[in-house]
Coordinates of C-alpha atoms in Angstrom, one line a residue:
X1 CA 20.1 12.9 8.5
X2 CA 18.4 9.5 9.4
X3 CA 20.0 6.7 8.9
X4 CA 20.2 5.4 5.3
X5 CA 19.8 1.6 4.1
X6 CA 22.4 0.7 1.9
X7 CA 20.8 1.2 -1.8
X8 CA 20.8 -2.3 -3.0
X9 CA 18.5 -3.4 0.2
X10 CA 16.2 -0.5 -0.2
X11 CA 12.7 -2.3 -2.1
X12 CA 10.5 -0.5 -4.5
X13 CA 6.9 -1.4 -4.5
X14 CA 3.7 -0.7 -6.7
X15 CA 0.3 0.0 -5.3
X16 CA -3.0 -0.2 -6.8
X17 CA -6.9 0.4 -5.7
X18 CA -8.0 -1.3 -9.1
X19 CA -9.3 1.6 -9.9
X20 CA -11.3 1.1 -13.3
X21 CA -8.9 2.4 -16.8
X22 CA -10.6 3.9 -20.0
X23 CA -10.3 2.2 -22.8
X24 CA -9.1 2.7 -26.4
X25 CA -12.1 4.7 -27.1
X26 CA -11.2 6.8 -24.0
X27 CA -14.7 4.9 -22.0
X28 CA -14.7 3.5 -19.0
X29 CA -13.6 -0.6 -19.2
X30 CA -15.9 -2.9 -17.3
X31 CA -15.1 -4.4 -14.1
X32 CA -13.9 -7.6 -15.4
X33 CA -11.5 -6.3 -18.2
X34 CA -10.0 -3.5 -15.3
X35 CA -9.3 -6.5 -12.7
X36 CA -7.8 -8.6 -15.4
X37 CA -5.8 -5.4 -16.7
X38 CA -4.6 -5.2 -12.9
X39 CA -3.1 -8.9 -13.7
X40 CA -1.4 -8.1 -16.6
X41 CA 0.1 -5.0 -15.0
X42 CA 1.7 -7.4 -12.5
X43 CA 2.7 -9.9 -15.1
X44 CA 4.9 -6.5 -16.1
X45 CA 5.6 -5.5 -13.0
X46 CA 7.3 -9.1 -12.0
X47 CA 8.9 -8.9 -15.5
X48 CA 10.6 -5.3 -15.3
X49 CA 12.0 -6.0 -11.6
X50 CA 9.7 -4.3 -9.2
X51 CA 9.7 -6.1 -5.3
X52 CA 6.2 -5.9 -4.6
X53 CA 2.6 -6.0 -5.9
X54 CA 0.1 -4.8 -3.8
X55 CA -4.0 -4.3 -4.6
X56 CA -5.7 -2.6 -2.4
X57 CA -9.7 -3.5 -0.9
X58 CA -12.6 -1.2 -1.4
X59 CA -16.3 -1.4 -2.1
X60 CA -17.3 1.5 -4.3
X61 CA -18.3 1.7 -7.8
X62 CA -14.8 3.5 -8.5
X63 CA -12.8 0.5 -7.9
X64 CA -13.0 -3.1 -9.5
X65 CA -11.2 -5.0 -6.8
X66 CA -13.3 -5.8 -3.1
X67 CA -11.6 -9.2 -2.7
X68 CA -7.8 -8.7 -2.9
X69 CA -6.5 -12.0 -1.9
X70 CA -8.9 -13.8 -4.5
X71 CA -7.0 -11.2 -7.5
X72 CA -3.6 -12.0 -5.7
X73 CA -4.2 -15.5 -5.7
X74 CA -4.5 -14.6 -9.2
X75 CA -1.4 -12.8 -10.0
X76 CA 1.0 -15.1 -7.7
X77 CA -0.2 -18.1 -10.6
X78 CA 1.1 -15.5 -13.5
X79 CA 4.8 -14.0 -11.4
X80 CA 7.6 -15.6 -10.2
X81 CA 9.5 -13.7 -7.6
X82 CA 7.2 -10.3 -7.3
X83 CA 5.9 -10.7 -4.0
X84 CA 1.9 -10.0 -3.7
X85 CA 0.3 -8.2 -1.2
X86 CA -3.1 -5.8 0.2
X87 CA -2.6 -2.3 0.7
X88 CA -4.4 -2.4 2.5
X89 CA -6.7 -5.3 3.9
X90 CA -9.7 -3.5 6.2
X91 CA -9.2 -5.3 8.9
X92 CA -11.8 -3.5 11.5
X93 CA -14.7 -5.4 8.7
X94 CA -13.4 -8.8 8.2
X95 CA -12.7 -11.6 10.3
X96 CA -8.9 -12.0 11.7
X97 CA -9.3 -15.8 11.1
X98 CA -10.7 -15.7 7.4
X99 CA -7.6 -13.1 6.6
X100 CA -5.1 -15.6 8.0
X101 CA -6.7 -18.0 6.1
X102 CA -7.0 -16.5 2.8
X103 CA -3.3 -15.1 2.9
X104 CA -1.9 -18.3 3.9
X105 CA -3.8 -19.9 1.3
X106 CA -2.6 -17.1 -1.4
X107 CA 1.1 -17.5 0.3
X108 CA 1.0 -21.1 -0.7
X109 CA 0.2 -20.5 -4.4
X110 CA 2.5 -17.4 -4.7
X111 CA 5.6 -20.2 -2.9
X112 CA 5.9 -17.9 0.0
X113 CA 5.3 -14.6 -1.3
X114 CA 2.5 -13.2 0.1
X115 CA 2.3 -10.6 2.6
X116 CA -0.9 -8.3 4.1
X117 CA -0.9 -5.1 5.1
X118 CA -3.6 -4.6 8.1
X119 CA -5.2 -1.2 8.2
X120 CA -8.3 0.4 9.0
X121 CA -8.6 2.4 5.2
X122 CA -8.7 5.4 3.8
X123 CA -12.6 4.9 3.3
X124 CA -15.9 3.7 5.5
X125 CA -18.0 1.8 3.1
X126 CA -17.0 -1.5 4.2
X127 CA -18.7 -1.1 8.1
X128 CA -22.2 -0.6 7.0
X129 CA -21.8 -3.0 3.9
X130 CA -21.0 -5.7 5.8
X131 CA -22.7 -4.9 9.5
X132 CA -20.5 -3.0 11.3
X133 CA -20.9 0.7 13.5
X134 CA -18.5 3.3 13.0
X135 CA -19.2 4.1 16.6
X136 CA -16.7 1.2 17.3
X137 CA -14.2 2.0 14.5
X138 CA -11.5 1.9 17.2
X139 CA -12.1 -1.1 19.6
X140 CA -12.5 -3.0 16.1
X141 CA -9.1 -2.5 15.0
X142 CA -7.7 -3.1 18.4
X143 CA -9.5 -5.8 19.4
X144 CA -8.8 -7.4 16.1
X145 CA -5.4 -6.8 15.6
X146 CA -4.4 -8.3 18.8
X147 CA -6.3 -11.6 17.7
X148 CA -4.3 -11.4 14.0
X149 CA -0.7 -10.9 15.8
X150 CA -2.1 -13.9 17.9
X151 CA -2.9 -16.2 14.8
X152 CA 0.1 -15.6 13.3
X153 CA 2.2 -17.7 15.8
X154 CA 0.4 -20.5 13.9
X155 CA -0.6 -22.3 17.4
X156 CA -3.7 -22.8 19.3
X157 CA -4.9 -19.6 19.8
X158 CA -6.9 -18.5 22.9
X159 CA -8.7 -15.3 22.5
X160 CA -11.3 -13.1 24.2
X161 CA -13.0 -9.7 23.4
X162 CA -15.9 -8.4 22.5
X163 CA -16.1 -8.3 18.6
X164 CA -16.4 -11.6 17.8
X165 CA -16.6 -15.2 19.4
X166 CA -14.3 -16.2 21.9
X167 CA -11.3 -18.8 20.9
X168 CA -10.1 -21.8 23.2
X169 CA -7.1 -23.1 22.1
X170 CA -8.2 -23.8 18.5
X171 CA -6.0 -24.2 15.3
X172 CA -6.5 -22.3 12.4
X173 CA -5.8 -23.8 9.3
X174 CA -3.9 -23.7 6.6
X175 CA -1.0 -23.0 8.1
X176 CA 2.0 -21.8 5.8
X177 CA 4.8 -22.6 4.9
X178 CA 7.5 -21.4 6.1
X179 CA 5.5 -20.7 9.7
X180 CA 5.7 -16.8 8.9
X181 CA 3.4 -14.8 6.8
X182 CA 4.7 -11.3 6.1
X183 CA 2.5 -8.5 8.3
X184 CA 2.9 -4.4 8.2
X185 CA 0.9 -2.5 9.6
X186 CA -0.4 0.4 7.2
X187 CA -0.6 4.4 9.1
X188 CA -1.9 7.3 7.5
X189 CA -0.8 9.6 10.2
X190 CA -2.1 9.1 13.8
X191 CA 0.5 8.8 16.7
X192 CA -1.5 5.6 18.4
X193 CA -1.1 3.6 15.1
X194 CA 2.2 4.0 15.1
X195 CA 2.9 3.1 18.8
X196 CA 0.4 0.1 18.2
X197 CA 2.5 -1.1 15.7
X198 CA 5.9 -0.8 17.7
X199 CA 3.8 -2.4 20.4
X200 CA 3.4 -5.7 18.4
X201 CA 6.6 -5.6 16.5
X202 CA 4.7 -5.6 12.8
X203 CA 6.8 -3.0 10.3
X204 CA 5.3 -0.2 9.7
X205 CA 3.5 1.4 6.5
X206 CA 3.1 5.2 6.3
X207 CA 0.3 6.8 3.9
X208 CA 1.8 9.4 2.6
X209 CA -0.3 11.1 0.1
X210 CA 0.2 14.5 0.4
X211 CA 2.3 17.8 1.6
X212 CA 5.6 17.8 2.3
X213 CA 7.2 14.1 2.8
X214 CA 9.2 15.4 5.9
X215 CA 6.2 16.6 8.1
X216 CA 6.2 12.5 8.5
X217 CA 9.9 12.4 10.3
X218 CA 8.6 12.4 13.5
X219 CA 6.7 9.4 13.0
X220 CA 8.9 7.3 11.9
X221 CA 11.0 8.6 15.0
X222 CA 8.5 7.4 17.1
X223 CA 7.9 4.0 15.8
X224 CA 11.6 3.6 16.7
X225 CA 11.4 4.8 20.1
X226 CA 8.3 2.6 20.7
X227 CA 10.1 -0.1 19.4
X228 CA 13.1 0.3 21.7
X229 CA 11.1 0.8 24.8
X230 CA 8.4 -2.2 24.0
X231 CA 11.9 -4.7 23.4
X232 CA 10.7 -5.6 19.6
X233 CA 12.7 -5.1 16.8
X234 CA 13.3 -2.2 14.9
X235 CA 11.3 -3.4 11.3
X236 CA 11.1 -2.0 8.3
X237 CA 9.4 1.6 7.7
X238 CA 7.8 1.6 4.2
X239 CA 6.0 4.5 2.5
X240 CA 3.8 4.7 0.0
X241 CA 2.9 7.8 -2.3
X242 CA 1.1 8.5 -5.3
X243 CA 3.1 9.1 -8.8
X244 CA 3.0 8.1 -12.5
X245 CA 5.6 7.6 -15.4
X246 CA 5.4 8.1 -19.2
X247 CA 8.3 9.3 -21.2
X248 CA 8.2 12.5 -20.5
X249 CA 6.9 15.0 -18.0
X250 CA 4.5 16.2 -20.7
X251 CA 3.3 12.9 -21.5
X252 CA 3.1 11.8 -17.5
X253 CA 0.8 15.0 -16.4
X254 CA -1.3 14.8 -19.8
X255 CA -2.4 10.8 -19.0
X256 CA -2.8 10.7 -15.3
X257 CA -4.5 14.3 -14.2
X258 CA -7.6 13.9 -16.8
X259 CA -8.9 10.9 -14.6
X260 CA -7.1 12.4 -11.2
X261 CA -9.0 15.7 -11.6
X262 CA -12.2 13.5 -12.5
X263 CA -11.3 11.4 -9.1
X264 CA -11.1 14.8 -6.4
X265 CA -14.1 16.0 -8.1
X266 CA -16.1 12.9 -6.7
X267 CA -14.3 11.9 -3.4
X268 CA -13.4 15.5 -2.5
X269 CA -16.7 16.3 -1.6
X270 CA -17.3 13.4 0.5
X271 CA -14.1 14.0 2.2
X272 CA -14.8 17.7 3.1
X273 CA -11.8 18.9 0.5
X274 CA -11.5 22.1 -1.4
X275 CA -12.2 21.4 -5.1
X276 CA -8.7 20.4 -7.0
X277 CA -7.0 23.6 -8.4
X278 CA -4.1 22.9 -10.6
X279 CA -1.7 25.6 -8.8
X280 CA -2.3 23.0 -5.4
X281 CA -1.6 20.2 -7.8
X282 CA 1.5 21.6 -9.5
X283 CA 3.0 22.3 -6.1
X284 CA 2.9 18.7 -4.8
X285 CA 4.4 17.1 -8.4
X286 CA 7.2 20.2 -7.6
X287 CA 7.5 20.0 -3.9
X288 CA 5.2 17.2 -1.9
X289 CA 3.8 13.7 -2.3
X290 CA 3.0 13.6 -6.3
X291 CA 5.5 11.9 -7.7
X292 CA 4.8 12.4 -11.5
X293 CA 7.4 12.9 -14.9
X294 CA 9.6 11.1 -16.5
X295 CA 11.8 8.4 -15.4
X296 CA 14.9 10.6 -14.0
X297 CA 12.4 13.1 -13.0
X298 CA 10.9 10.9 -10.9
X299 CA 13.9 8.8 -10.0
X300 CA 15.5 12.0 -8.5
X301 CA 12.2 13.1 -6.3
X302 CA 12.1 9.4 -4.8
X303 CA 15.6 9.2 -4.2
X304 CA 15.6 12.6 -2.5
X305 CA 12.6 11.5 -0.2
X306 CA 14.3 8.4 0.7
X307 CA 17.2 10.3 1.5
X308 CA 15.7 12.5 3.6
X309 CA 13.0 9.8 5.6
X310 CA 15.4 7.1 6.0
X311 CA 13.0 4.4 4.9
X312 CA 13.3 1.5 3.5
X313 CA 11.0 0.5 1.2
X314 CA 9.0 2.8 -1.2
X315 CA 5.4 2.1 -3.0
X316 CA 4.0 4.3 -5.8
X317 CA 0.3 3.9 -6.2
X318 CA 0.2 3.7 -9.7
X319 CA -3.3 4.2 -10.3
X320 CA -5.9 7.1 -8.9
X321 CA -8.7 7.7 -11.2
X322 CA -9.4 6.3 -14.8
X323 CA -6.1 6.3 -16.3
X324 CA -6.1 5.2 -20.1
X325 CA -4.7 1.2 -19.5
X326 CA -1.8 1.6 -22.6
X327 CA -0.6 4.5 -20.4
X328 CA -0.4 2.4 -17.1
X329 CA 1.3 -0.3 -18.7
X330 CA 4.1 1.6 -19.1
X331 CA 4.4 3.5 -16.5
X332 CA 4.5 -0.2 -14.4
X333 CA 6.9 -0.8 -17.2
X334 CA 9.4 2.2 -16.9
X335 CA 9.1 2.4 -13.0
X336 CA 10.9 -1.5 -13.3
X337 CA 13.1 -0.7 -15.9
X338 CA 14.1 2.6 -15.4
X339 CA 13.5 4.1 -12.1
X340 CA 14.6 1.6 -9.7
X341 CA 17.8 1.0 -11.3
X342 CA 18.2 4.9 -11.5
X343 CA 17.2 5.6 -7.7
X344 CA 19.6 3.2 -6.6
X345 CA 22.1 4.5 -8.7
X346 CA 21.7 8.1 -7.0
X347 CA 21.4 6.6 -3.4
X348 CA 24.8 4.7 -3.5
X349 CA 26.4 8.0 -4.8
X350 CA 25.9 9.0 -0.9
X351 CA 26.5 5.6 0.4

C-alpha cells in the first residue's frame, strides 16, 4: 500500500469550469449571474472549510469563465483562508510573464493565497482563438514552462526559445510577497508530463476523470522516481475527480446527470466518445472516477481512493454541465461540512 499522509495534512479541494447553472425556472442563467454564482459558491466553500478554490479557463459557449485570475481576484476580496487557484491555466496560449503577473497580482489581494496550476487543457479552442498552431502544441508547453519555472525565482530572468521574444536579464514585476507563488503542474495521463514535472520540482496534479482510480498508480510512482533521480523534492501529488453531493444518493444522481447527460451529448462527439449510456455511467459512481451520493456515500469512495493512491490532496470538480445553482450550493456546502470532516475521520481509523 503507498504510503499514507497522516489524515489531518491530507487537503480537500473544489474544482469548477464555470460551467453555466439553470435557473429557478430550470433555463439556462446568463453569463454574468453563472460567474457571480461561481463567487458565492466560494464565499460557501471558504465558509464550510474547504482548502482550495480552483476555476478553471476555457473559451466555449459552455463555460462563463475565460479569465480565471480576474474571477479569483474576485473571490480572494469575498474569503479569508480558502486558497484560490486555476485548474487549470492553458499555459501553451498565454504568455508566461502575463501569468506571473496576474497570479502575483491575485496573490496579493487573496494575502498570499493564490496558486496556478499550469497545464496544457483538456480542450483546443484557445490555440486558434488567440493565434496559435496545434502543430506546436508540444514545444509550446515546453518551451514555456521552462520560462514560468524561471520567473518564479523572482530575479532577472534570461531566456531564449523560439515561442516568444527573447529575455535579457529583465525583472518582472509585481513580485509577491512572500517570494513564492504556489505552482502544480496539472497531468491528465501522459508519462513525459509527469517526468517534466519531477524534472522542475513543481507538485503534481493528476486528471483523473474516469475508470478505475488505480490504473493511475504507476504514475504517481514515477513522479517519485523522477524526483529522486532529478535531486528535487518529493511534492505533493493531488488528484482531481468529478462528483456531486445532495442529501441523498437519490437526490445527488437526480440534480447532476440531467445537465451531465446534456454535457457528453455535446463534447462527446467532438471528442470521438461513444454516446453516454447510463449502465457506463452507473458503473463509474459504483466503481471508477464519479464520485456522486450522499455525504458518507461519498466520504467512503474518497477515503477509499485516497487510501489506495497515496495522495495528498483531493479536488472534486463540482460542476459538469448545467446543474440547477440551489443544488450546487449545497453540494459546496455538504462537501465542507460533511465530507471532509467524515473522510478524515475514516482515514485516521488506519493511521
Amino acid at each position: 500500500m503507498p504510503t499514507q499522509p497522516h489524515p489531518e495534512r491530507i487537503e480537500f479541494g473544489l474544482d469548477t469550469f464555470g460551467d453555466v447553472p439553470v435557473g429557478a425556472d430550470g433555463a439556462p442563467v446568463t453569463y454574468a449571474e453563472a460567474i457571480r454564482a461561481t463567487l458565492d459558491e466560494a464565499v460557501v466553500a471558504d465558509r464550510a472549510g474547504v482548502d482550495v478554490i480552483l476555476v478553471g479557463e476555457h473559451h466555449r459557449r459552455e463555460y462563463a469563465i475565460s479569465a480565471p485570475e480576474v474571477v479569483l481576484a474576485g473571490i480572494a476580496a469575498r474569503t479569508d483562508r480558502i486558497r484560490v487557484g486555476s485548474g487549470v491555466t492553458v499555459l501553451s496560449s498565454d504568455d508566461p510573464v502575463r501569468v506571473f503577473q496576474r497570479f502575483a497580482t491575485v496573490d496579493a489581494i487573496a494575502r498570499g493565497r493564490a496558486e496556478v496550476i499550469l497545464g496544457r487543457g483538456s480542450f483546443t479552442e484557445s490555440f486558434p482563438l488567440f493565434g496559435y498552431n496545434l502543430s506546436d502544441y508540444e514545444v509550446l508547453f515546453e518551451e514555456k514552462i521552462e520560462l514560468f519555472a524561471r520567473l518564479l525565482d523572482e530575479r532577472g530572468v534570461t531566456w531564449s526559445g523560439s515561442v516568444r521574444a527573447p529575455l535579457d536579464g529583465v525583472e518582472v514585476y509585481p513580485k509577491t510577497e512572500s517570494g513564492a507563488l504556489s505552482t502544480w503542474v496539472g497531468v491528465g495521463g501522459s508519462p513525459q508530463s509527469v517526468v517534466r514535472a519531477a524534472r522542475y520540482g513543481f507538485p503534481l496534479m493528476l486528471a483523473i476523470i474516469g475508470g478505475d482510480p488505480a490504473r493511475f498508480s504507476p504514475y504517481i510512482d514515477l513522479y517519485r522516481r523522477a524526483s529522486r533521480e532529478f535531486g528535487t523534492p518529493e511534492l505533493p501529488v493531488g488528484m482531481h475527480s468529478p462528483g456531486f453531493i445532495a442529501d441523498t444518493d437519490r437526490e445527488a444522481f437526480d440534480a447532476f446527470y440531467p445537465g451531465y447527460e446534456a454535457m457528453h451529448a455535446i463534447i462527446g462527439p467532438e471528442r470521438g466518445l461513444p454516446p453516454l449510456r447510463r449502465e457506463h455511467f452507473d458503473a463509474e459512481v459504483a466503481h471508477g472516477s464519479m464520485y456522486l451520493g450522499s455525504p458518507d456515500t461519498v466520504a467512503r469512495k474518497i477515503a477509499r481512493t485516497i487510501r489506495r493512491l497515496g495522495v495528498g490532496r483531493f479536488d472534486m470538480i463540482y460542476t459538469m454541465g448545467a446543474q440547477p445553482a440551489d443544488a450546487r450550493l449545497r453540494a459546496v456546502e455538504l462537501y465542507g461540512t460533511e465530507v471532509i470532516p467524515r473522510v478524515r475521520e475514516l482515514l485516521a481509523r488506519d493511521s
